[in-house]
Amino acid sequence: HASAVRRTSSLHHFAGPLLKQHATFDVTRKEIERGVTTCERVTERFLGAIEEGKRLNAFLSVFPEKALEQARAVDKKIAAGSAGRLAGMVVALKDVLCVKGALATCGSKILENFVSLFDATAVQRLLGEDAVLIGKTNMDEFAMGSSTENSAFGVVRNPVDETKVPGGSRGGSCVAVAAGMSHPALGTDTGGSIRQPASFCGVVGLKPTYGRVSRYGLIALSSSFDQIGPFANSVADAALVLQVIAGHDDRDSTSASVPV
């Protein structure tokens, strides 16, 4: 624990103001429950952080109107005592995960104008527990790379040191978490694409066991390897997200029929 605290302090020292904004979900949820803030205000803060950190090029698309609409609906649920486990959580998604009505470019000009017609199962499960989706993150084109320098929409910069790469291919999702632009973010890991950027940017990254999370709605690099998993600023946040998105899915025959 002590070494983790020292590492966090060093990240703040090198990174300047961007990294000072990040917060874990459990802290945010307690603040909402005490009436210190609201889901709408939290979402506005993250939208401001995305705008402030545009030079990092972490996002390919942002959903300001939709996210604020979702946040207001969540605030009503919280007031009524009917909110889900992720109420108050703001999530970014790697741009290989389908969100109905949103672009899914995979970091490629080939899919520059492709709009998904449905939600991925992992996305459905996040929404079902009242998470707010804030946008889609930058990545190596079709997830082929280890540095997030190979996106058709420009390189992603590491917020710890902007002269360095953030790792890849899911650098945008990792940077969103490290730079305080979302609570967690979802990525996918085929051969290290969650674990490597998490290491490069100093956040928690988890590749679940194959079959633990449904791949329905994932535009895969290699279907027999890819797994959807979280980036987060704490192990607890990563565990909570995994608990929500894990479990069998009839639409993915490779998903495991094992209790969560």
PDB file of C-alpha atoms in Angstrom:
ATOM      1  CA  HIS A   1       0.000   0.000   0.000  1.00  0.00           C
ATOM      2  CA  ALA A   2       2.778   2.428   0.898  1.00  0.00           C
ATOM      3  CA  SER A   3       4.574   1.884  -2.408  1.00  0.00           C
ATOM      4  CA  ALA A   4       1.277   2.403  -4.265  1.00  0.00           C
ATOM      5  CA  VAL A   5       0.802   5.743  -2.509  1.00  0.00           C
ATOM      6  CA  ARG A   6       4.348   6.819  -3.381  1.00  0.00           C
ATOM      7  CA  ARG A   7       3.816   5.838  -6.996  1.00  0.00           C
ATOM      8  CA  THR A   8       0.619   7.877  -7.184  1.00  0.00           C
ATOM      9  CA  SER A   9       2.443  10.885  -5.767  1.00  0.00           C
ATOM     10  CA  SER A  10       5.176  10.562  -8.382  1.00  0.00           C
ATOM     11  CA  LEU A  11       2.566  10.385 -11.152  1.00  0.00           C
ATOM     12  CA  HIS A  12       1.068  13.647  -9.947  1.00  0.00           C
ATOM     13  CA  HIS A  13       4.519  15.226  -9.833  1.00  0.00           C
ATOM     14  CA  PHE A  14       5.342  14.423 -13.454  1.00  0.00           C
ATOM     15  CA  ALA A  15       1.901  14.821 -14.976  1.00  0.00           C
ATOM     16  CA  GLY A  16       0.815  18.282 -13.948  1.00  0.00           C
ATOM     17  CA  PRO A  17      -2.874  19.173 -13.494  1.00  0.00           C
ATOM     18  CA  LEU A  18      -4.528  16.436 -15.583  1.00  0.00           C
ATOM     19  CA  LEU A  19      -3.880  13.539 -13.220  1.00  0.00           C
ATOM     20  CA  LYS A  20      -5.083  15.475 -10.169  1.00  0.00           C
ATOM     21  CA  GLN A  21      -8.706  15.145 -11.236  1.00  0.00           C
ATOM     22  CA  HIS A  22      -9.072  11.387 -11.074  1.00  0.00           C
ATOM     23  CA  ALA A  23     -11.230   9.775  -8.379  1.00  0.00           C
ATOM     24  CA  THR A  24     -12.298   6.265  -7.580  1.00  0.00           C
ATOM     25  CA  PHE A  25     -15.946   5.362  -7.973  1.00  0.00           C
ATOM     26  CA  ASP A  26     -16.433   4.418  -4.333  1.00  0.00           C
ATOM     27  CA  VAL A  27     -15.425   7.955  -3.285  1.00  0.00           C
ATOM     28  CA  THR A  28     -17.772   9.497  -5.854  1.00  0.00           C
ATOM     29  CA  ARG A  29     -20.693   7.278  -4.828  1.00  0.00           C
ATOM     30  CA  LYS A  30     -20.274   8.240  -1.160  1.00  0.00           C
ATOM     31  CA  GLU A  31     -20.226  11.922  -2.107  1.00  0.00           C
ATOM     32  CA  ILE A  32     -23.443  11.477  -4.101  1.00  0.00           C
ATOM     33  CA  GLU A  33     -25.094   9.626  -1.209  1.00  0.00           C
ATOM     34  CA  ARG A  34     -24.131  12.451   1.191  1.00  0.00           C
ATOM     35  CA  GLY A  35     -25.541  15.064  -1.183  1.00  0.00           C
ATOM     36  CA  VAL A  36     -22.127  16.625  -1.804  1.00  0.00           C
ATOM     37  CA  THR A  37     -22.513  16.169  -5.553  1.00  0.00           C
ATOM     38  CA  THR A  38     -24.774  14.575  -8.169  1.00  0.00           C
ATOM     39  CA  CYS A  39     -24.246  12.218 -11.063  1.00  0.00           C
ATOM     40  CA  GLU A  40     -24.930  15.124 -13.425  1.00  0.00           C
ATOM     41  CA  ARG A  41     -22.209  17.258 -11.835  1.00  0.00           C
ATOM     42  CA  VAL A  42     -19.763  14.364 -11.880  1.00  0.00           C
ATOM     43  CA  THR A  43     -20.460  13.838 -15.581  1.00  0.00           C
ATOM     44  CA  GLU A  44     -19.972  17.547 -16.276  1.00  0.00           C
ATOM     45  CA  ARG A  45     -16.610  17.397 -14.487  1.00  0.00           C
ATOM     46  CA  PHE A  46     -15.443  14.499 -16.634  1.00  0.00           C
ATOM     47  CA  LEU A  47     -16.617  16.238 -19.802  1.00  0.00           C
ATOM     48  CA  GLY A  48     -14.549  19.252 -18.734  1.00  0.00           C
ATOM     49  CA  ALA A  49     -11.515  17.022 -18.173  1.00  0.00           C
ATOM     50  CA  ILE A  50     -11.904  15.543 -21.665  1.00  0.00           C
ATOM     51  CA  GLU A  51     -11.952  19.032 -23.140  1.00  0.00           C
ATOM     52  CA  GLU A  52      -8.954  20.126 -21.052  1.00  0.00           C
ATOM     53  CA  GLY A  53      -6.981  17.063 -22.097  1.00  0.00           C
ATOM     54  CA  LYS A  54      -7.792  17.112 -25.823  1.00  0.00           C
ATOM     55  CA  ARG A  55      -4.089  17.216 -26.674  1.00  0.00           C
ATOM     56  CA  LEU A  56      -3.780  13.661 -25.316  1.00  0.00           C
ATOM     57  CA  ASN A  57      -6.129  12.503 -28.122  1.00  0.00           C
ATOM     58  CA  ALA A  58      -7.694   9.837 -25.902  1.00  0.00           C
ATOM     59  CA  PHE A  59     -11.222  10.047 -27.349  1.00  0.00           C
ATOM     60  CA  LEU A  60     -12.520   9.504 -30.875  1.00  0.00           C
ATOM     61  CA  SER A  61     -16.091  10.483 -29.988  1.00  0.00           C
ATOM     62  CA  VAL A  62     -17.735  12.014 -26.928  1.00  0.00           C
ATOM     63  CA  PHE A  63     -21.428  11.873 -25.941  1.00  0.00           C
ATOM     64  CA  PRO A  64     -22.043  15.118 -23.981  1.00  0.00           C
ATOM     65  CA  GLU A  65     -25.805  15.442 -24.490  1.00  0.00           C
ATOM     66  CA  LYS A  66     -26.521  11.731 -24.111  1.00  0.00           C
ATOM     67  CA  ALA A  67     -24.248  11.375 -21.080  1.00  0.00           C
ATOM     68  CA  LEU A  68     -25.875  14.293 -19.276  1.00  0.00           C
ATOM     69  CA  GLU A  69     -29.318  12.923 -20.124  1.00  0.00           C
ATOM     70  CA  GLN A  70     -28.308   9.550 -18.658  1.00  0.00           C
ATOM     71  CA  ALA A  71     -26.842  11.266 -15.587  1.00  0.00           C
ATOM     72  CA  ARG A  72     -30.055  13.180 -14.871  1.00  0.00           C
ATOM     73  CA  ALA A  73     -32.056   9.958 -15.159  1.00  0.00           C
ATOM     74  CA  VAL A  74     -29.654   8.262 -12.724  1.00  0.00           C
ATOM     75  CA  ASP A  75     -30.021  11.133 -10.239  1.00  0.00           C
ATOM     76  CA  LYS A  76     -33.785  10.580 -10.263  1.00  0.00           C
ATOM     77  CA  LYS A  77     -33.269   6.871  -9.590  1.00  0.00           C
ATOM     78  CA  ILE A  78     -30.888   7.631  -6.725  1.00  0.00           C
ATOM     79  CA  ALA A  79     -33.456   9.987  -5.188  1.00  0.00           C
ATOM     80  CA  ALA A  80     -36.117   7.292  -5.533  1.00  0.00           C
ATOM     81  CA  GLY A  81     -33.892   4.600  -4.036  1.00  0.00           C
ATOM     82  CA  SER A  82     -34.035   2.447  -7.176  1.00  0.00           C
ATOM     83  CA  ALA A  83     -30.544   3.025  -8.625  1.00  0.00           C
ATOM     84  CA  GLY A  84     -28.258   0.233  -9.795  1.00  0.00           C
ATOM     85  CA  ARG A  85     -24.845  -0.748  -8.487  1.00  0.00           C
ATOM     86  CA  LEU A  86     -23.011   1.589 -10.887  1.00  0.00           C
ATOM     87  CA  ALA A  87     -25.148   4.692 -10.349  1.00  0.00           C
ATOM     88  CA  GLY A  88     -22.773   7.661 -10.455  1.00  0.00           C
ATOM     89  CA  MET A  89     -20.091   5.790 -12.425  1.00  0.00           C
ATOM     90  CA  VAL A  90     -18.933   7.387 -15.684  1.00  0.00           C
ATOM     91  CA  VAL A  91     -17.415   4.928 -18.176  1.00  0.00           C
ATOM     92  CA  ALA A  92     -15.395   5.280 -21.391  1.00  0.00           C
ATOM     93  CA  LEU A  93     -15.374   2.514 -24.008  1.00  0.00           C
ATOM     94  CA  LYS A  94     -12.725   1.388 -26.441  1.00  0.00           C
ATOM     95  CA  ASP A  95     -13.953   2.018 -29.988  1.00  0.00           C
ATOM     96  CA  VAL A  96     -14.323  -1.680 -30.797  1.00  0.00           C
ATOM     97  CA  LEU A  97     -17.381  -2.023 -28.542  1.00  0.00           C
ATOM     98  CA  CYS A  98     -20.732  -1.438 -30.167  1.00  0.00           C
ATOM     99  CA  VAL A  99     -23.058   1.200 -28.723  1.00  0.00           C
ATOM    100  CA  LYS A 100     -26.391   1.609 -30.457  1.00  0.00           C
ATOM    101  CA  GLY A 101     -26.477   4.809 -32.502  1.00  0.00           C
ATOM    102  CA  ALA A 102     -22.784   5.597 -31.939  1.00  0.00           C
ATOM    103  CA  LEU A 103     -19.773   5.356 -34.207  1.00  0.00           C
ATOM    104  CA  ALA A 104     -17.609   2.235 -33.985  1.00  0.00           C
ATOM    105  CA  THR A 105     -14.502   3.082 -36.021  1.00  0.00           C
ATOM    106  CA  CYS A 106     -11.888   0.673 -34.620  1.00  0.00           C
ATOM    107  CA  GLY A 107      -9.443   3.537 -35.150  1.00  0.00           C
ATOM    108  CA  SER A 108      -9.738   3.109 -38.931  1.00  0.00           C
ATOM    109  CA  LYS A 109     -10.833   5.299 -41.837  1.00  0.00           C
ATOM    110  CA  ILE A 110     -12.459   2.156 -43.275  1.00  0.00           C
ATOM    111  CA  LEU A 111     -15.123   2.346 -40.529  1.00  0.00           C
ATOM    112  CA  GLU A 112     -15.007   6.132 -40.162  1.00  0.00           C
ATOM    113  CA  ASN A 113     -18.780   6.461 -40.681  1.00  0.00           C
ATOM    114  CA  PHE A 114     -19.964   3.107 -39.316  1.00  0.00           C
ATOM    115  CA  VAL A 115     -22.785   3.470 -36.774  1.00  0.00           C
ATOM    116  CA  SER A 116     -23.685   0.463 -34.628  1.00  0.00           C
ATOM    117  CA  LEU A 117     -27.260  -0.846 -34.672  1.00  0.00           C
ATOM    118  CA  PHE A 118     -27.078  -2.505 -31.232  1.00  0.00           C
ATOM    119  CA  ASP A 119     -25.318  -2.520 -27.865  1.00  0.00           C
ATOM    120  CA  ALA A 120     -22.622  -5.020 -26.969  1.00  0.00           C
ATOM    121  CA  THR A 121     -23.563  -7.288 -24.063  1.00  0.00           C
ATOM    122  CA  ALA A 122     -20.931  -5.678 -21.820  1.00  0.00           C
ATOM    123  CA  VAL A 123     -22.405  -2.268 -22.655  1.00  0.00           C
ATOM    124  CA  GLN A 124     -25.946  -3.489 -21.954  1.00  0.00           C
ATOM    125  CA  ARG A 125     -24.856  -4.758 -18.546  1.00  0.00           C
ATOM    126  CA  LEU A 126     -23.185  -1.465 -17.642  1.00  0.00           C
ATOM    127  CA  LEU A 127     -26.295   0.472 -18.636  1.00  0.00           C
ATOM    128  CA  GLY A 128     -28.481  -1.994 -16.747  1.00  0.00           C
ATOM    129  CA  GLU A 129     -26.687  -1.022 -13.531  1.00  0.00           C
ATOM    130  CA  ASP A 130     -26.992   2.725 -14.332  1.00  0.00           C
ATOM    131  CA  ALA A 131     -23.473   3.547 -15.516  1.00  0.00           C
ATOM    132  CA  VAL A 132     -23.149   6.656 -17.685  1.00  0.00           C
ATOM    133  CA  LEU A 133     -21.347   6.237 -21.027  1.00  0.00           C
ATOM    134  CA  ILE A 134     -19.211   9.274 -21.849  1.00  0.00           C
ATOM    135  CA  GLY A 135     -17.539   8.359 -25.147  1.00  0.00           C
ATOM    136  CA  LYS A 136     -15.428   6.031 -27.323  1.00  0.00           C
ATOM    137  CA  THR A 137     -11.650   5.961 -27.004  1.00  0.00           C
ATOM    138  CA  ASN A 138      -8.757   5.982 -29.446  1.00  0.00           C
ATOM    139  CA  MET A 139      -6.790   2.842 -30.327  1.00  0.00           C
ATOM    140  CA  ASP A 140      -4.371   1.287 -32.756  1.00  0.00           C
ATOM    141  CA  GLU A 141      -6.211   0.609 -36.013  1.00  0.00           C
ATOM    142  CA  PHE A 142      -8.214  -2.630 -35.700  1.00  0.00           C
ATOM    143  CA  ALA A 143      -6.341  -3.187 -32.409  1.00  0.00           C
ATOM    144  CA  MET A 144      -3.097  -4.000 -34.226  1.00  0.00           C
ATOM    145  CA  GLY A 145      -0.269  -2.392 -32.263  1.00  0.00           C
ATOM    146  CA  SER A 146       1.368  -1.931 -28.898  1.00  0.00           C
ATOM    147  CA  SER A 147       1.728   1.835 -28.607  1.00  0.00           C
ATOM    148  CA  THR A 148      -1.492   3.557 -29.839  1.00  0.00           C
ATOM    149  CA  GLU A 149       0.581   5.335 -32.462  1.00  0.00           C
ATOM    150  CA  ASN A 150      -1.170   3.527 -35.316  1.00  0.00           C
ATOM    151  CA  SER A 151      -4.666   5.015 -35.164  1.00  0.00           C
ATOM    152  CA  ALA A 152      -5.933   6.631 -38.340  1.00  0.00           C
ATOM    153  CA  PHE A 153      -7.007   9.525 -36.116  1.00  0.00           C
ATOM    154  CA  GLY A 154      -3.644  10.397 -34.575  1.00  0.00           C
ATOM    155  CA  VAL A 155      -1.366   9.202 -31.790  1.00  0.00           C
ATOM    156  CA  VAL A 156      -2.388   9.052 -28.118  1.00  0.00           C
ATOM    157  CA  ARG A 157      -0.090  10.664 -25.550  1.00  0.00           C
ATOM    158  CA  ASN A 158       0.762   9.318 -22.115  1.00  0.00           C
ATOM    159  CA  PRO A 159      -0.465  11.767 -19.426  1.00  0.00           C
ATOM    160  CA  VAL A 160       2.378  10.750 -17.104  1.00  0.00           C
ATOM    161  CA  ASP A 161       4.907  11.971 -19.678  1.00  0.00           C
ATOM    162  CA  GLU A 162       3.501  13.269 -22.955  1.00  0.00           C
ATOM    163  CA  THR A 163       6.726  12.484 -24.806  1.00  0.00           C
ATOM    164  CA  LYS A 164       6.095   8.779 -24.175  1.00  0.00           C
ATOM    165  CA  VAL A 165       3.563   6.338 -25.637  1.00  0.00           C
ATOM    166  CA  PRO A 166       0.713   5.087 -23.412  1.00  0.00           C
ATOM    167  CA  GLY A 167       1.026   1.494 -24.600  1.00  0.00           C
ATOM    168  CA  GLY A 168      -1.439  -0.194 -26.869  1.00  0.00           C
ATOM    169  CA  SER A 169      -3.555  -1.070 -28.525  1.00  0.00           C
ATOM    170  CA  ARG A 170      -6.034   0.274 -25.967  1.00  0.00           C
ATOM    171  CA  GLY A 171      -4.113   3.428 -25.054  1.00  0.00           C
ATOM    172  CA  GLY A 172      -7.106   5.741 -25.300  1.00  0.00           C
ATOM    173  CA  SER A 173      -9.107   3.870 -22.654  1.00  0.00           C
ATOM    174  CA  CYS A 174      -6.121   3.726 -20.331  1.00  0.00           C
ATOM    175  CA  VAL A 175      -5.351   7.434 -20.766  1.00  0.00           C
ATOM    176  CA  ALA A 176      -9.010   8.301 -20.079  1.00  0.00           C
ATOM    177  CA  VAL A 177      -8.678   6.680 -16.650  1.00  0.00           C
ATOM    178  CA  ALA A 178      -5.153   7.934 -15.888  1.00  0.00           C
ATOM    179  CA  ALA A 179      -6.012  11.522 -16.853  1.00  0.00           C
ATOM    180  CA  GLY A 180      -9.286  11.666 -14.921  1.00  0.00           C
ATOM    181  CA  MET A 181     -11.636  11.636 -17.921  1.00  0.00           C
ATOM    182  CA  SER A 182     -13.747   8.722 -16.651  1.00  0.00           C
ATOM    183  CA  HIS A 183     -13.972   6.463 -13.606  1.00  0.00           C
ATOM    184  CA  PRO A 184     -13.182   3.132 -15.343  1.00  0.00           C
ATOM    185  CA  ALA A 185     -12.909   2.392 -19.040  1.00  0.00           C
ATOM    186  CA  LEU A 186     -13.388  -0.821 -20.951  1.00  0.00           C
ATOM    187  CA  GLY A 187     -10.680  -2.185 -23.205  1.00  0.00           C
ATOM    188  CA  THR A 188      -9.920  -5.536 -24.788  1.00  0.00           C
ATOM    189  CA  ASP A 189      -6.851  -7.704 -24.336  1.00  0.00           C
ATOM    190  CA  THR A 190      -5.594 -10.156 -26.972  1.00  0.00           C
ATOM    191  CA  GLY A 191      -1.881 -10.292 -26.159  1.00  0.00           C
ATOM    192  CA  GLY A 192      -1.430  -7.592 -23.542  1.00  0.00           C
ATOM    193  CA  SER A 193      -3.547  -4.671 -24.727  1.00  0.00           C
ATOM    194  CA  ILE A 194      -5.047  -3.979 -21.297  1.00  0.00           C
ATOM    195  CA  ARG A 195      -2.138  -5.076 -19.142  1.00  0.00           C
ATOM    196  CA  GLN A 196       0.597  -3.239 -21.052  1.00  0.00           C
ATOM    197  CA  PRO A 197      -1.014   0.244 -21.198  1.00  0.00           C
ATOM    198  CA  ALA A 198      -2.108  -0.080 -17.557  1.00  0.00           C
ATOM    199  CA  SER A 199       1.556  -0.618 -16.694  1.00  0.00           C
ATOM    200  CA  PHE A 200       2.710   2.292 -18.882  1.00  0.00           C
ATOM    201  CA  CYS A 201       0.189   4.754 -17.373  1.00  0.00           C
ATOM    202  CA  GLY A 202       0.144   3.561 -13.742  1.00  0.00           C
ATOM    203  CA  VAL A 203      -3.462   2.375 -13.425  1.00  0.00           C
ATOM    204  CA  VAL A 204      -5.166  -0.951 -12.702  1.00  0.00           C
ATOM    205  CA  GLY A 205      -5.803  -3.157 -15.742  1.00  0.00           C
ATOM    206  CA  LEU A 206      -7.388  -6.597 -15.795  1.00  0.00           C
ATOM    207  CA  LYS A 207      -7.638  -9.205 -18.542  1.00  0.00           C
ATOM    208  CA  PRO A 208     -10.360 -11.661 -17.464  1.00  0.00           C
ATOM    209  CA  THR A 209     -10.112 -15.384 -18.104  1.00  0.00           C
ATOM    210  CA  TYR A 210     -11.290 -16.285 -21.608  1.00  0.00           C
ATOM    211  CA  GLY A 211     -15.055 -16.773 -21.656  1.00  0.00           C
ATOM    212  CA  ARG A 212     -15.689 -14.789 -18.454  1.00  0.00           C
ATOM    213  CA  VAL A 213     -17.109 -11.816 -20.360  1.00  0.00           C
ATOM    214  CA  SER A 214     -19.319 -12.074 -23.429  1.00  0.00           C
ATOM    215  CA  ARG A 215     -17.734 -10.854 -26.662  1.00  0.00           C
ATOM    216  CA  TYR A 216     -21.101 -10.190 -28.326  1.00  0.00           C
ATOM    217  CA  GLY A 217     -20.851  -6.732 -29.856  1.00  0.00           C
ATOM    218  CA  LEU A 218     -17.044  -6.688 -29.831  1.00  0.00           C
ATOM    219  CA  ILE A 219     -15.255  -6.081 -33.136  1.00  0.00           C
ATOM    220  CA  ALA A 220     -12.437  -8.500 -32.444  1.00  0.00           C
ATOM    221  CA  LEU A 221      -8.790  -8.635 -33.438  1.00  0.00           C
ATOM    222  CA  SER A 222      -8.703 -12.392 -32.857  1.00  0.00           C
ATOM    223  CA  SER A 223     -11.923 -13.947 -31.619  1.00  0.00           C
ATOM    224  CA  SER A 224     -10.259 -16.926 -29.966  1.00  0.00           C
ATOM    225  CA  PHE A 225      -8.073 -14.651 -27.811  1.00  0.00           C
ATOM    226  CA  ASP A 226      -9.848 -11.320 -27.216  1.00  0.00           C
ATOM    227  CA  GLN A 227     -11.290 -10.545 -23.794  1.00  0.00           C
ATOM    228  CA  ILE A 228     -13.122  -7.425 -22.629  1.00  0.00           C
ATOM    229  CA  GLY A 229     -11.827  -6.028 -19.333  1.00  0.00           C
ATOM    230  CA  PRO A 230     -11.577  -2.855 -17.242  1.00  0.00           C
ATOM    231  CA  PHE A 231      -9.061  -0.110 -16.615  1.00  0.00           C
ATOM    232  CA  ALA A 232      -9.610   1.639 -13.278  1.00  0.00           C
ATOM    233  CA  ASN A 233      -7.968   3.748 -10.599  1.00  0.00           C
ATOM    234  CA  SER A 234      -8.494   1.079  -7.931  1.00  0.00           C
ATOM    235  CA  VAL A 235      -8.680  -2.701  -7.704  1.00  0.00           C
ATOM    236  CA  ALA A 236     -12.126  -2.342  -6.112  1.00  0.00           C
ATOM    237  CA  ASP A 237     -13.474  -0.393  -9.096  1.00  0.00           C
ATOM    238  CA  ALA A 238     -12.044  -2.943 -11.534  1.00  0.00           C
ATOM    239  CA  ALA A 239     -13.579  -5.798  -9.531  1.00  0.00           C
ATOM    240  CA  LEU A 240     -17.005  -4.132  -9.458  1.00  0.00           C
ATOM    241  CA  VAL A 241     -17.007  -3.537 -13.208  1.00  0.00           C
ATOM    242  CA  LEU A 242     -15.939  -7.130 -13.864  1.00  0.00           C
ATOM    243  CA  GLN A 243     -18.695  -8.405 -11.570  1.00  0.00           C
ATOM    244  CA  VAL A 244     -21.274  -6.482 -13.620  1.00  0.00           C
ATOM    245  CA  ILE A 245     -20.080  -7.402 -17.123  1.00  0.00           C
ATOM    246  CA  ALA A 246     -19.155 -11.047 -16.391  1.00  0.00           C
ATOM    247  CA  GLY A 247     -21.402 -14.055 -16.862  1.00  0.00           C
ATOM    248  CA  HIS A 248     -22.870 -16.351 -19.476  1.00  0.00           C
ATOM    249  CA  ASP A 249     -24.514 -14.877 -22.568  1.00  0.00           C
ATOM    250  CA  ASP A 250     -26.663 -16.934 -24.931  1.00  0.00           C
ATOM    251  CA  ARG A 251     -25.417 -14.738 -27.801  1.00  0.00           C
ATOM    252  CA  ASP A 252     -21.778 -15.819 -27.271  1.00  0.00           C
ATOM    253  CA  SER A 253     -21.307 -19.591 -27.343  1.00  0.00           C
ATOM    254  CA  THR A 254     -17.802 -19.249 -25.897  1.00  0.00           C
ATOM    255  CA  SER A 255     -18.977 -17.437 -22.744  1.00  0.00           C
ATOM    256  CA  ALA A 256     -18.575 -19.582 -19.647  1.00  0.00           C
ATOM    257  CA  SER A 257     -21.564 -20.948 -17.732  1.00  0.00           C
ATOM    258  CA  VAL A 258     -19.866 -20.325 -14.398  1.00  0.00           C
ATOM    259  CA  PRO A 259     -21.450 -18.406 -11.481  1.00  0.00           C
ATOM    260  CA  VAL A 260     -20.232 -14.831 -11.052  1.00  0.00           C
TER     261      VAL A 260
END
